[in-house]
Amino acid sequence: MLETPVIVGIGSICIGFVFFLAAASGARSRWDRKVTITLFAIAIVFMTIIPVIGAIGFAA
């Protein structure tokens, strides 16, 4: 059985990957630059910061 922080981390990485794919698609389709950069920033947050916070909370 997986603990809650592990599930949150895996889910967060999956959501971040979706945002990353959307940003990559936007970059190829020449969307507005601000939208593309925002999507990349959101992807980075979901793929790095949220799982690390979950891991720290799990270790505490």
mmCIF file with all atom_site columns, C-alpha atoms in Angstrom:
data_model
loop_
_atom_site.group_PDB
_atom_site.id
_atom_site.type_symbol
_atom_site.label_atom_id
_atom_site.label_alt_id
_atom_site.label_comp_id
_atom_site.label_asym_id
_atom_site.label_entity_id
_atom_site.label_seq_id
_atom_site.pdbx_PDB_ins_code
_atom_site.Cartn_x
_atom_site.Cartn_y
_atom_site.Cartn_z
_atom_site.occupancy
_atom_site.B_iso_or_equiv
_atom_site.pdbx_formal_charge
_atom_site.auth_seq_id
_atom_site.auth_comp_id
_atom_site.auth_asym_id
_atom_site.auth_atom_id
_atom_site.pdbx_PDB_model_num
ATOM 1  C CA . MET A 1 1  ? 0.000  0.000  0.000   1.00 0.00 ? 1  MET A CA 1
ATOM 2  C CA . LEU A 1 2  ? 1.346  3.410  -0.935  1.00 0.00 ? 2  LEU A CA 1
ATOM 3  C CA . GLU A 1 3  ? 1.376  6.226  1.554   1.00 0.00 ? 3  GLU A CA 1
ATOM 4  C CA . THR A 1 4  ? -0.498 9.450  0.831   1.00 0.00 ? 4  THR A CA 1
ATOM 5  C CA . PRO A 1 5  ? 2.621  11.607 0.160   1.00 0.00 ? 5  PRO A CA 1
ATOM 6  C CA . VAL A 1 6  ? 3.819  9.072  -2.414  1.00 0.00 ? 6  VAL A CA 1
ATOM 7  C CA . ILE A 1 7  ? 0.464  9.122  -4.194  1.00 0.00 ? 7  ILE A CA 1
ATOM 8  C CA . VAL A 1 8  ? 0.437  12.932 -4.138  1.00 0.00 ? 8  VAL A CA 1
ATOM 9  C CA . GLY A 1 9  ? 3.991  13.000 -5.531  1.00 0.00 ? 9  GLY A CA 1
ATOM 10 C CA . ILE A 1 10 ? 3.195  10.596 -8.359  1.00 0.00 ? 10 ILE A CA 1
ATOM 11 C CA . GLY A 1 11 ? -0.014 12.441 -9.211  1.00 0.00 ? 11 GLY A CA 1
ATOM 12 C CA . SER A 1 12 ? 1.772  15.780 -9.141  1.00 0.00 ? 12 SER A CA 1
ATOM 13 C CA . ILE A 1 13 ? 4.458  14.549 -11.523 1.00 0.00 ? 13 ILE A CA 1
ATOM 14 C CA . CYS A 1 14 ? 1.783  13.231 -13.897 1.00 0.00 ? 14 CYS A CA 1
ATOM 15 C CA . ILE A 1 15 ? -0.055 16.564 -13.850 1.00 0.00 ? 15 ILE A CA 1
ATOM 16 C CA . GLY A 1 16 ? 3.247  18.393 -14.396 1.00 0.00 ? 16 GLY A CA 1
ATOM 17 C CA . PHE A 1 17 ? 3.979  16.176 -17.388 1.00 0.00 ? 17 PHE A CA 1
ATOM 18 C CA . VAL A 1 18 ? 0.610  17.109 -18.902 1.00 0.00 ? 18 VAL A CA 1
ATOM 19 C CA . PHE A 1 19 ? 1.400  20.813 -18.452 1.00 0.00 ? 19 PHE A CA 1
ATOM 20 C CA . PHE A 1 20 ? 4.847  20.223 -19.965 1.00 0.00 ? 20 PHE A CA 1
ATOM 21 C CA . LEU A 1 21 ? 3.315  18.566 -23.022 1.00 0.00 ? 21 LEU A CA 1
ATOM 22 C CA . ALA A 1 22 ? 0.845  21.430 -23.375 1.00 0.00 ? 22 ALA A CA 1
ATOM 23 C CA . ALA A 1 23 ? 3.681  23.956 -23.188 1.00 0.00 ? 23 ALA A CA 1
ATOM 24 C CA . ALA A 1 24 ? 5.725  22.035 -25.742 1.00 0.00 ? 24 ALA A CA 1
ATOM 25 C CA . SER A 1 25 ? 2.718  21.886 -28.037 1.00 0.00 ? 25 SER A CA 1
ATOM 26 C CA . GLY A 1 26 ? 2.211  25.618 -27.566 1.00 0.00 ? 26 GLY A CA 1
ATOM 27 C CA . ALA A 1 27 ? 5.835  26.306 -28.402 1.00 0.00 ? 27 ALA A CA 1
ATOM 28 C CA . ARG A 1 28 ? 5.550  24.325 -31.628 1.00 0.00 ? 28 ARG A CA 1
ATOM 29 C CA . SER A 1 29 ? 2.207  25.913 -32.543 1.00 0.00 ? 29 SER A CA 1
ATOM 30 C CA . ARG A 1 30 ? 3.519  29.408 -31.830 1.00 0.00 ? 30 ARG A CA 1
ATOM 31 C CA . TRP A 1 31 ? 1.066  30.262 -29.049 1.00 0.00 ? 31 TRP A CA 1
ATOM 32 C CA . ASP A 1 32 ? 1.470  33.502 -27.167 1.00 0.00 ? 32 ASP A CA 1
ATOM 33 C CA . ARG A 1 33 ? 4.896  33.516 -25.517 1.00 0.00 ? 33 ARG A CA 1
ATOM 34 C CA . LYS A 1 34 ? 3.508  34.422 -22.061 1.00 0.00 ? 34 LYS A CA 1
ATOM 35 C CA . VAL A 1 35 ? 1.107  31.475 -22.114 1.00 0.00 ? 35 VAL A CA 1
ATOM 36 C CA . THR A 1 36 ? 3.858  29.052 -23.106 1.00 0.00 ? 36 THR A CA 1
ATOM 37 C CA . ILE A 1 37 ? 6.255  30.305 -20.426 1.00 0.00 ? 37 ILE A CA 1
ATOM 38 C CA . THR A 1 38 ? 3.500  30.157 -17.820 1.00 0.00 ? 38 THR A CA 1
ATOM 39 C CA . LEU A 1 39 ? 2.713  26.555 -18.751 1.00 0.00 ? 39 LEU A CA 1
ATOM 40 C CA . PHE A 1 40 ? 6.403  25.634 -18.484 1.00 0.00 ? 40 PHE A CA 1
ATOM 41 C CA . ALA A 1 41 ? 6.610  27.317 -15.063 1.00 0.00 ? 41 ALA A CA 1
ATOM 42 C CA . ILE A 1 42 ? 3.527  25.469 -13.824 1.00 0.00 ? 42 ILE A CA 1
ATOM 43 C CA . ALA A 1 43 ? 5.008  22.195 -15.106 1.00 0.00 ? 43 ALA A CA 1
ATOM 44 C CA . ILE A 1 44 ? 8.249  22.829 -13.205 1.00 0.00 ? 44 ILE A CA 1
ATOM 45 C CA . VAL A 1 45 ? 6.325  23.526 -10.002 1.00 0.00 ? 45 VAL A CA 1
ATOM 46 C CA . PHE A 1 46 ? 4.250  20.360 -10.307 1.00 0.00 ? 46 PHE A CA 1
ATOM 47 C CA . MET A 1 47 ? 7.241  18.201 -11.252 1.00 0.00 ? 47 MET A CA 1
ATOM 48 C CA . THR A 1 48 ? 9.704  19.458 -8.638  1.00 0.00 ? 48 THR A CA 1
ATOM 49 C CA . ILE A 1 49 ? 8.426  21.619 -5.799  1.00 0.00 ? 49 ILE A CA 1
ATOM 50 C CA . ILE A 1 50 ? 5.241  19.755 -4.845  1.00 0.00 ? 50 ILE A CA 1
ATOM 51 C CA . PRO A 1 51 ? 6.867  16.279 -4.713  1.00 0.00 ? 51 PRO A CA 1
ATOM 52 C CA . VAL A 1 52 ? 9.763  17.649 -2.637  1.00 0.00 ? 52 VAL A CA 1
ATOM 53 C CA . ILE A 1 53 ? 7.353  19.262 -0.172  1.00 0.00 ? 53 ILE A CA 1
ATOM 54 C CA . GLY A 1 54 ? 5.519  15.938 0.057   1.00 0.00 ? 54 GLY A CA 1
ATOM 55 C CA . ALA A 1 55 ? 8.772  14.065 0.683   1.00 0.00 ? 55 ALA A CA 1
ATOM 56 C CA . ILE A 1 56 ? 9.788  16.505 3.400   1.00 0.00 ? 56 ILE A CA 1
ATOM 57 C CA . GLY A 1 57 ? 6.374  16.169 5.009   1.00 0.00 ? 57 GLY A CA 1
ATOM 58 C CA . PHE A 1 58 ? 6.685  12.380 4.841   1.00 0.00 ? 58 PHE A CA 1
ATOM 59 C CA . ALA A 1 59 ? 10.139 12.427 6.450   1.00 0.00 ? 59 ALA A CA 1
ATOM 60 C CA . ALA A 1 60 ? 9.056  14.699 9.313   1.00 0.00 ? 60 ALA A CA 1
#
